Coordinates of C-alpha atoms and ligand atoms in Angstrom, one line a residue:
M1 CA 0.0 0.0 0.0
G2 CA 1.4 3.4 -1.0
P3 CA 1.4 6.5 1.3
T4 CA -2.0 7.8 2.3
K5 CA -3.0 11.6 2.1
N6 CA -5.2 11.1 -0.8
L7 CA -8.4 12.7 0.3
S8 CA -11.2 11.2 -1.8
A9 CA -15.0 11.8 -2.0
V10 CA -16.3 8.2 -1.5
L11 CA -19.9 7.1 -1.9
M12 CA -19.9 4.4 0.9
K13 CA -23.5 3.4 0.1
K14 CA -26.7 5.2 -1.1
G15 CA -27.0 8.6 0.6
D16 CA -23.7 8.2 2.4
L17 CA -20.9 10.4 0.8
Q18 CA -17.8 10.6 2.9
L19 CA -14.3 12.2 2.6
V20 CA -11.9 9.4 3.2
D21 CA -8.1 9.4 3.2
R22 CA -7.0 6.6 0.8
P23 CA -3.7 5.4 -0.5
I24 CA -2.1 7.4 -3.3
P25 CA -2.3 5.1 -6.4
E26 CA 0.8 4.3 -8.4
P27 CA 0.8 4.4 -12.2
G28 CA 1.2 1.1 -13.9
N29 CA 2.3 0.4 -17.5
G30 CA 0.8 3.0 -19.9
E31 CA -0.7 5.0 -17.0
V32 CA -0.1 8.4 -15.4
Q33 CA -0.7 9.6 -11.9
I34 CA -2.6 12.9 -11.9
K35 CA -2.7 15.5 -9.2
I36 CA -6.4 16.5 -9.6
H37 CA -7.2 20.2 -9.9
S38 CA -10.9 20.5 -10.9
V39 CA -13.8 18.1 -11.0
G40 CA -17.2 19.1 -12.3
I41 CA -20.2 17.4 -10.6
C42 CA -22.5 15.6 -13.1
G43 CA -26.2 14.7 -12.6
S44 CA -25.1 11.0 -12.6
D45 CA -22.8 11.6 -9.6
V46 CA -25.7 13.1 -7.7
H47 CA -28.0 10.2 -8.8
Y48 CA -25.6 7.5 -7.5
W49 CA -25.4 9.5 -4.3
T50 CA -29.2 9.8 -3.8
N51 CA -30.3 6.5 -5.4
G52 CA -27.3 4.2 -5.2
E53 CA -27.9 3.0 -8.8
I54 CA -28.5 4.0 -12.4
G55 CA -30.3 1.4 -14.4
D56 CA -28.3 -1.9 -14.2
F57 CA -25.3 -0.1 -12.5
V58 CA -25.6 -0.6 -8.7
V59 CA -23.2 0.7 -6.1
K60 CA -22.3 -2.5 -4.2
A61 CA -19.0 -1.3 -2.7
P62 CA -17.6 2.1 -1.7
M63 CA -16.9 4.1 -4.9
V64 CA -15.1 7.4 -5.5
L65 CA -17.4 9.8 -7.4
G66 CA -16.5 12.3 -10.2
H67 CA -15.8 11.9 -13.9
E68 CA -15.4 15.4 -15.3
S69 CA -11.8 15.9 -14.3
C70 CA -8.6 17.7 -15.0
G71 CA -5.2 17.9 -13.3
T72 CA -1.4 17.8 -13.6
V73 CA 0.7 14.7 -14.3
S74 CA 2.6 13.9 -11.1
K75 CA 4.1 10.5 -12.1
V76 CA 4.5 8.7 -15.4
G77 CA 4.2 4.9 -15.7
E78 CA 6.4 2.7 -17.9
G79 CA 5.8 3.0 -21.6
V80 CA 4.3 6.4 -21.6
D81 CA 6.1 8.8 -23.9
H82 CA 3.6 11.5 -24.9
L83 CA 3.2 12.9 -21.4
K84 CA 5.6 14.1 -18.7
V85 CA 5.4 15.3 -15.1
G86 CA 4.0 18.8 -15.0
D87 CA 1.8 18.4 -18.1
R88 CA -1.8 19.6 -17.4
V89 CA -4.3 17.1 -18.8
A90 CA -8.0 16.6 -19.3
I91 CA -9.1 13.1 -18.5
E92 CA -11.5 11.2 -20.8
P93 CA -13.1 9.0 -18.1
A94 CA -14.2 5.9 -20.0
V95 CA -11.4 3.6 -21.1
P96 CA -12.4 0.7 -23.4
C97 CA -10.7 -2.6 -24.1
R98 CA -9.1 -1.4 -27.4
R99 CA -9.4 -5.0 -28.8
C100 CA -13.0 -5.7 -29.6
K101 CA -14.8 -5.1 -32.9
Y102 CA -16.3 -1.8 -31.6
C103 CA -12.9 -0.5 -30.5
K104 CA -11.3 -1.6 -33.7
G105 CA -14.1 -0.1 -35.7
G106 CA -13.6 3.3 -34.1
R107 CA -16.8 3.2 -31.9
Y108 CA -15.0 2.5 -28.6
N109 CA -17.8 4.0 -26.6
L110 CA -19.9 0.9 -27.4
C111 CA -17.2 -1.5 -26.1
K112 CA -18.7 -4.0 -23.6
D113 CA -15.6 -3.9 -21.5
I114 CA -15.5 -0.1 -21.1
A115 CA -14.4 1.0 -17.6
C116 CA -15.7 4.4 -16.7
C117 CA -14.8 6.6 -13.8
A118 CA -17.5 6.7 -11.2
T119 CA -19.6 4.0 -12.9
P120 CA -19.7 1.0 -10.6
P121 CA -17.5 -0.8 -9.9
Y122 CA -14.9 1.7 -11.1
D123 CA -13.7 4.6 -8.9
G124 CA -14.0 8.1 -10.1
S125 CA -11.5 11.0 -9.9
L126 CA -12.9 13.2 -7.2
A127 CA -9.7 12.9 -5.1
R128 CA -6.3 14.6 -4.6
Y129 CA -4.6 11.9 -6.8
Y130 CA -5.9 9.6 -9.4
V131 CA -4.3 7.1 -11.9
H132 CA -5.6 6.9 -15.5
A133 CA -4.7 5.4 -18.9
A134 CA -2.2 7.9 -20.4
D135 CA -3.8 7.6 -23.9
F136 CA -7.1 8.9 -22.5
C137 CA -5.4 12.0 -21.1
Y138 CA -5.2 15.1 -23.3
K139 CA -2.5 17.7 -22.7
L140 CA -3.9 21.2 -22.4
P141 CA -2.2 24.1 -24.1
D142 CA -1.3 27.1 -21.9
N143 CA -4.4 29.1 -22.8
V144 CA -6.9 26.4 -21.6
S145 CA -7.6 26.4 -17.9
E146 CA -8.2 23.3 -15.7
E147 CA -11.9 24.2 -15.3
E148 CA -12.2 24.2 -19.1
G149 CA -10.3 20.9 -19.2
A150 CA -12.9 19.4 -16.9
L151 CA -15.7 20.9 -19.0
L152 CA -14.4 19.0 -22.1
E153 CA -16.3 16.0 -20.6
P154 CA -19.8 17.4 -20.9
L155 CA -18.8 19.3 -24.0
S156 CA -17.9 16.0 -25.6
V157 CA -21.4 14.8 -25.0
G158 CA -22.7 17.8 -26.9
I159 CA -20.3 17.2 -29.8
H160 CA -21.2 13.6 -30.1
A161 CA -25.0 14.4 -30.0
C162 CA -24.6 17.1 -32.6
R163 CA -22.5 14.8 -34.8
R164 CA -25.1 12.0 -34.5
A165 CA -27.8 14.6 -35.3
G166 CA -26.0 15.8 -38.4
V167 CA -26.0 19.5 -37.3
S168 CA -24.5 21.6 -40.1
L169 CA -24.6 25.0 -41.7
G170 CA -28.2 26.4 -41.5
S171 CA -29.6 23.6 -39.3
V172 CA -32.7 24.6 -37.3
V173 CA -32.4 22.9 -34.0
L174 CA -34.7 22.3 -31.1
I175 CA -33.0 21.3 -27.8
C176 CA -35.3 20.0 -25.1
G177 CA -34.0 20.5 -21.5
A178 CA -31.7 23.4 -20.6
G179 CA -29.5 21.7 -17.9
P180 CA -25.8 21.5 -18.4
I181 CA -26.1 18.9 -21.2
G182 CA -28.8 20.9 -23.1
L183 CA -26.5 23.9 -22.8
V184 CA -23.4 22.2 -24.1
N185 CA -25.5 21.0 -27.0
L186 CA -26.6 24.7 -27.6
L187 CA -23.0 25.8 -27.6
T188 CA -22.0 23.0 -30.0
A189 CA -24.9 23.3 -32.3
K190 CA -24.2 27.0 -32.7
S191 CA -20.5 26.5 -33.4
M192 CA -21.4 23.8 -36.0
G193 CA -23.4 26.3 -38.0
A194 CA -27.0 26.0 -36.7
S195 CA -28.8 29.1 -37.9
K196 CA -31.5 28.9 -35.1
V197 CA -31.6 27.1 -31.8
L198 CA -34.8 27.0 -29.7
M199 CA -34.6 25.5 -26.2
T200 CA -37.3 24.2 -23.9
D201 CA -37.5 23.7 -20.2
I202 CA -40.0 23.6 -17.3
D203 CA -37.7 26.0 -15.4
A204 CA -37.8 29.6 -16.4
G205 CA -34.4 30.3 -14.7
R206 CA -32.7 27.7 -16.9
L207 CA -34.2 29.2 -20.0
A208 CA -32.9 32.6 -19.0
V209 CA -29.4 31.1 -18.9
A210 CA -30.0 29.5 -22.3
K211 CA -30.7 33.0 -23.7
T212 CA -27.5 34.4 -22.3
L213 CA -25.6 31.5 -23.9
G214 CA -27.0 32.2 -27.4
A215 CA -30.4 30.5 -27.6
D216 CA -32.4 32.3 -30.3
H217 CA -35.7 31.4 -28.7
T218 CA -37.0 29.6 -25.6
V219 CA -40.3 27.9 -24.7
L220 CA -41.4 27.3 -21.2
V221 CA -43.1 23.9 -21.1
D222 CA -46.3 24.5 -19.2
T223 CA -48.6 21.9 -20.9
K224 CA -48.3 18.2 -21.8
D225 CA -50.1 18.9 -25.1
A226 CA -47.3 18.2 -27.6
K227 CA -49.3 19.6 -30.6
T228 CA -49.7 23.0 -28.9
L229 CA -46.0 23.2 -28.0
A230 CA -45.0 22.0 -31.5
E231 CA -47.0 24.8 -33.0
K232 CA -45.5 27.4 -30.7
I233 CA -42.0 26.1 -31.6
E234 CA -42.7 26.2 -35.3
N235 CA -44.1 29.7 -35.1
L236 CA -41.1 31.0 -33.2
L237 CA -38.6 29.3 -35.6
G238 CA -40.5 30.2 -38.7
D239 CA -40.3 26.5 -39.7
A240 CA -40.3 23.1 -37.8
P241 CA -36.8 22.1 -36.6
N242 CA -35.0 19.6 -38.8
I243 CA -33.0 18.4 -35.8
T244 CA -34.1 17.9 -32.2
I245 CA -31.8 17.0 -29.4
E246 CA -33.7 15.7 -26.4
C247 CA -31.7 16.4 -23.2
S248 CA -34.3 16.0 -20.4
G249 CA -35.2 12.3 -20.5
A250 CA -38.8 13.3 -19.5
P251 CA -41.3 11.2 -21.4
P252 CA -43.6 14.1 -22.5
S253 CA -40.5 15.9 -23.8
I254 CA -39.4 12.9 -25.9
A255 CA -42.9 12.7 -27.4
L256 CA -42.7 16.5 -28.1
A257 CA -39.3 15.9 -29.7
I258 CA -40.9 13.6 -32.3
T259 CA -44.0 15.7 -32.8
A260 CA -42.1 18.9 -33.3
T261 CA -39.4 17.7 -35.7
S262 CA -40.0 18.3 -39.4
S263 CA -40.7 15.3 -41.7
G264 CA -37.4 13.8 -42.8
G265 CA -35.6 15.2 -39.7
C266 CA -33.8 13.6 -36.9
V267 CA -34.3 13.3 -33.1
V268 CA -31.3 12.4 -31.0
L269 CA -32.1 11.0 -27.5
V270 CA -29.5 12.2 -25.0
G271 CA -31.6 12.4 -21.9
L272 CA -32.2 9.0 -20.2
G273 CA -35.3 8.6 -18.0
P274 CA -37.6 5.6 -17.6
S275 CA -36.5 2.6 -19.7
V276 CA -39.9 2.1 -21.3
V277 CA -41.8 5.2 -22.7
E278 CA -45.0 5.5 -24.8
L279 CA -44.1 7.5 -27.9
P280 CA -45.8 8.5 -31.2
V281 CA -43.8 6.0 -33.2
V282 CA -46.2 5.8 -36.2
D283 CA -45.9 9.5 -36.6
A284 CA -42.1 9.2 -36.6
A285 CA -42.3 6.3 -39.0
V286 CA -44.6 7.8 -41.6
R287 CA -42.9 11.2 -41.5
E288 CA -39.4 9.5 -41.7
V289 CA -38.2 11.2 -38.5
D290 CA -35.1 9.3 -37.6
I291 CA -34.6 8.5 -33.9
R292 CA -31.0 8.0 -32.8
G293 CA -29.4 7.6 -29.4
I294 CA -26.0 8.4 -28.0
F295 CA -23.8 6.7 -25.4
R296 CA -21.5 9.3 -24.0
Y297 CA -19.1 10.2 -26.8
V298 CA -16.4 8.8 -29.1
N299 CA -13.4 10.6 -30.5
C300 CA -14.7 13.9 -29.3
Y301 CA -12.1 15.0 -26.7
P302 CA -9.6 16.2 -29.3
T303 CA -12.4 18.2 -31.0
A304 CA -13.7 19.6 -27.7
L305 CA -10.2 20.7 -26.8
A306 CA -9.6 22.3 -30.2
M307 CA -12.9 24.2 -30.0
V308 CA -12.1 25.6 -26.5
A309 CA -8.4 26.3 -27.3
S310 CA -9.4 28.3 -30.4
G311 CA -12.1 30.2 -28.6
T312 CA -14.8 28.8 -30.9
V313 CA -16.7 27.6 -27.9
N314 CA -16.8 29.3 -24.6
V315 CA -17.7 26.9 -21.8
K316 CA -16.6 29.2 -18.9
P317 CA -20.1 30.7 -18.2
L318 CA -21.4 27.2 -17.4
V319 CA -19.6 27.2 -14.1
T320 CA -21.8 28.9 -11.4
H321 CA -20.3 27.5 -8.2
R322 CA -17.0 26.5 -6.8
F323 CA -16.2 24.4 -3.6
T324 CA -13.1 22.8 -2.1
L325 CA -12.8 19.0 -1.9
E326 CA -13.5 19.4 1.9
Q327 CA -16.8 21.0 1.0
A328 CA -17.8 18.2 -1.4
L329 CA -21.1 17.5 0.5
Q330 CA -22.2 21.1 0.1
A331 CA -21.2 21.0 -3.6
F332 CA -23.4 17.9 -4.1
E333 CA -26.3 19.4 -2.2
T334 CA -26.0 22.5 -4.4
T335 CA -26.1 20.4 -7.6
R336 CA -29.0 18.3 -6.3
T337 CA -31.2 21.2 -5.4
G338 CA -30.1 23.6 -8.2
A339 CA -30.1 26.2 -5.5
D340 CA -29.0 29.7 -6.4
G341 CA -29.2 29.0 -10.1
A342 CA -26.6 26.3 -10.0
I343 CA -25.6 24.9 -13.4
K344 CA -22.1 23.4 -13.2
V345 CA -20.6 23.1 -9.8
M346 CA -16.8 22.7 -9.7
I347 CA -14.8 21.1 -6.9
K348 CA -11.2 22.2 -6.4
C349 CA -9.2 19.2 -5.3
E350 CA -5.8 20.8 -4.6
E351 CA -4.8 21.2 -1.0
N352 CA -4.9 24.8 0.1
Ligands
LIG401 P1 -30.4 18.1 -15.7 O1 -31.4 17.4 -14.8 O2 -29.6 19.2 -15.0 O3 -31.2 18.8 -16.9 C1 -32.4 18.4 -17.4 C2 -33.3 19.6 -17.7 O4 -34.5 19.1 -18.2 C3 -33.7 20.3 -16.4 O5 -33.3 21.7 -16.5 C4 -35.2 20.1 -16.3 O6 -35.8 21.2 -15.7 C5 -35.5 19.9 -17.7 N1 -36.8 19.2 -17.9 C6 -37.5 18.4 -17.1 N2 -38.7 18.0 -17.7 C7 -38.7 18.7 -18.9 C8 -39.7 18.7 -19.9 N3 -40.9 18.1 -19.8 N4 -39.5 19.5 -21.0 C9 -38.3 20.2 -21.1 N5 -37.4 20.2 -20.1 C10 -37.6 19.5 -19.0 O7 -29.5 17.0 -16.4 P2 -28.3 17.2 -17.3 O8 -27.0 17.0 -16.5 O9 -28.4 18.4 -18.2 O10 -28.4 15.9 -18.2 C11 -29.5 15.7 -19.0 C12 -29.8 14.3 -19.3 O11 -28.8 13.8 -20.2 C13 -29.9 13.3 -18.2 O12 -31.0 12.4 -18.4 C14 -28.6 12.6 -18.2 O13 -28.7 11.3 -17.7 C15 -28.4 12.5 -19.7 N6 -27.0 12.2 -20.2 C16 -27.0 11.2 -21.1 C17 -25.8 10.9 -21.7 C18 -25.7 9.8 -22.7 O14 -24.6 9.3 -23.0 N7 -26.8 9.5 -23.3 C19 -24.6 11.6 -21.3 C20 -24.7 12.6 -20.3 C21 -26.0 12.9 -19.8
LIG402 O1 -20.7 12.3 -18.7 C1 -21.0 10.9 -18.9 C2 -22.4 10.8 -18.5 N1 -23.1 9.8 -19.0 C3 -24.4 9.6 -18.6 C4 -24.9 10.5 -17.6 C5 -24.1 11.5 -17.1 N2 -22.9 11.6 -17.6 N3 -25.1 8.6 -19.1 C6 -26.4 8.3 -18.6 C7 -26.4 7.0 -17.8 N4 -25.8 6.0 -18.7 S1 -26.0 4.4 -18.3 O2 -25.8 3.7 -19.4 N5 -24.9 4.1 -17.1 C8 -25.1 4.4 -15.8 C9 -23.7 3.5 -17.5 O3 -27.3 4.3 -17.7 C10 -24.5 6.3 -19.2 C11 -24.6 7.6 -20.0
LIG403 ZN1 -21.5 13.0 -16.7

């Protein structure tokens, strides 16, 4: 066992998040040890904390949370030649087997043996030190901050969704749900050339944020009647959206996504809610509205980094709150309640 002094935010069991001093992990072959700087809290971290599970993934043993992370390389394992001690890196949290047909075919996010930070049984990176596969760490240029490095993770979700949706010059895009994931989709869709983006939410505060980040229109969802909402959306956009990116997971919103999308268009399901949902599938079929899903992202980190480094996408305004690692519980509570307009809560993991 290595030396301790690795304060870590550990989910002991459902509802029981503790700060625990753990051993500092040593990097193995092809790995780097990272002194963690910033970790963003994701809705899934909060969900594991409050529910102890997401779908088939059940927390059965203590697990470190956190998968939106960035830090500085503090040790380099054998066989690593593209990183050195002192390099600041963003961490792509899900590491696949690299050998299966999905990995070899370039769709490594679909690998069945993928190991993702803070998805049971794998520990996350909300700690002082963390070890990760070096080829899933991306060196940051000097003009990219550690917070931006951590934000490459949700931004990658937006890039993958917009790629799967086929967003391009002149796309008219509807984004359902204005949480952090809806907002990164907004930033990405705009940077990929969407001419108009309309966002929906049930929360007026989140829609106000969407406006400040560049949404052309917003619609407050105050009825379950999809036809009424679809008409409102079409009137505001001047045309029905040819692309809809659903980022709430709420069943009525998924139904609206199909109803509101123009014939021949595409709906991408990002939000994940109940596993079985009643949807207007015949309407989708006869109007040739394609329905696609996404699972995290694949080959998106380099693009996300290039977009941020070049100033094409500004993710900084997403960060609304900052806490120290010692304040992790407060940080999780802030994300859970959305208190004080919280969008992205960052935890600073370096010792003061
Ligand atoms: P979030 O809960 O912060 O945001 C969801 C937003 O949807 C909230 O602002 C909420 O008010 C809004 N909403 C709820 N009901 C609505 C409705 N009927 N119409 C419109 N908006 C509604 O969550 P997030 O962090 O932004 O993540 C969004 C979703 O994306 C989650 O379901 C998450 O699990 C999922 N996700 C999926 C992937 C993937 O790989 N498929 C990756 C990351 C996140
Ligand atoms: O940033 C990655 C990420 N992925 C999320 C949610 C939040 N953040 N997903 C939703 C939950 N699934 S899952 O398949 N699972 C728990 C592995 O239900 C993964 C993608
Ligand atoms: Zn996440």
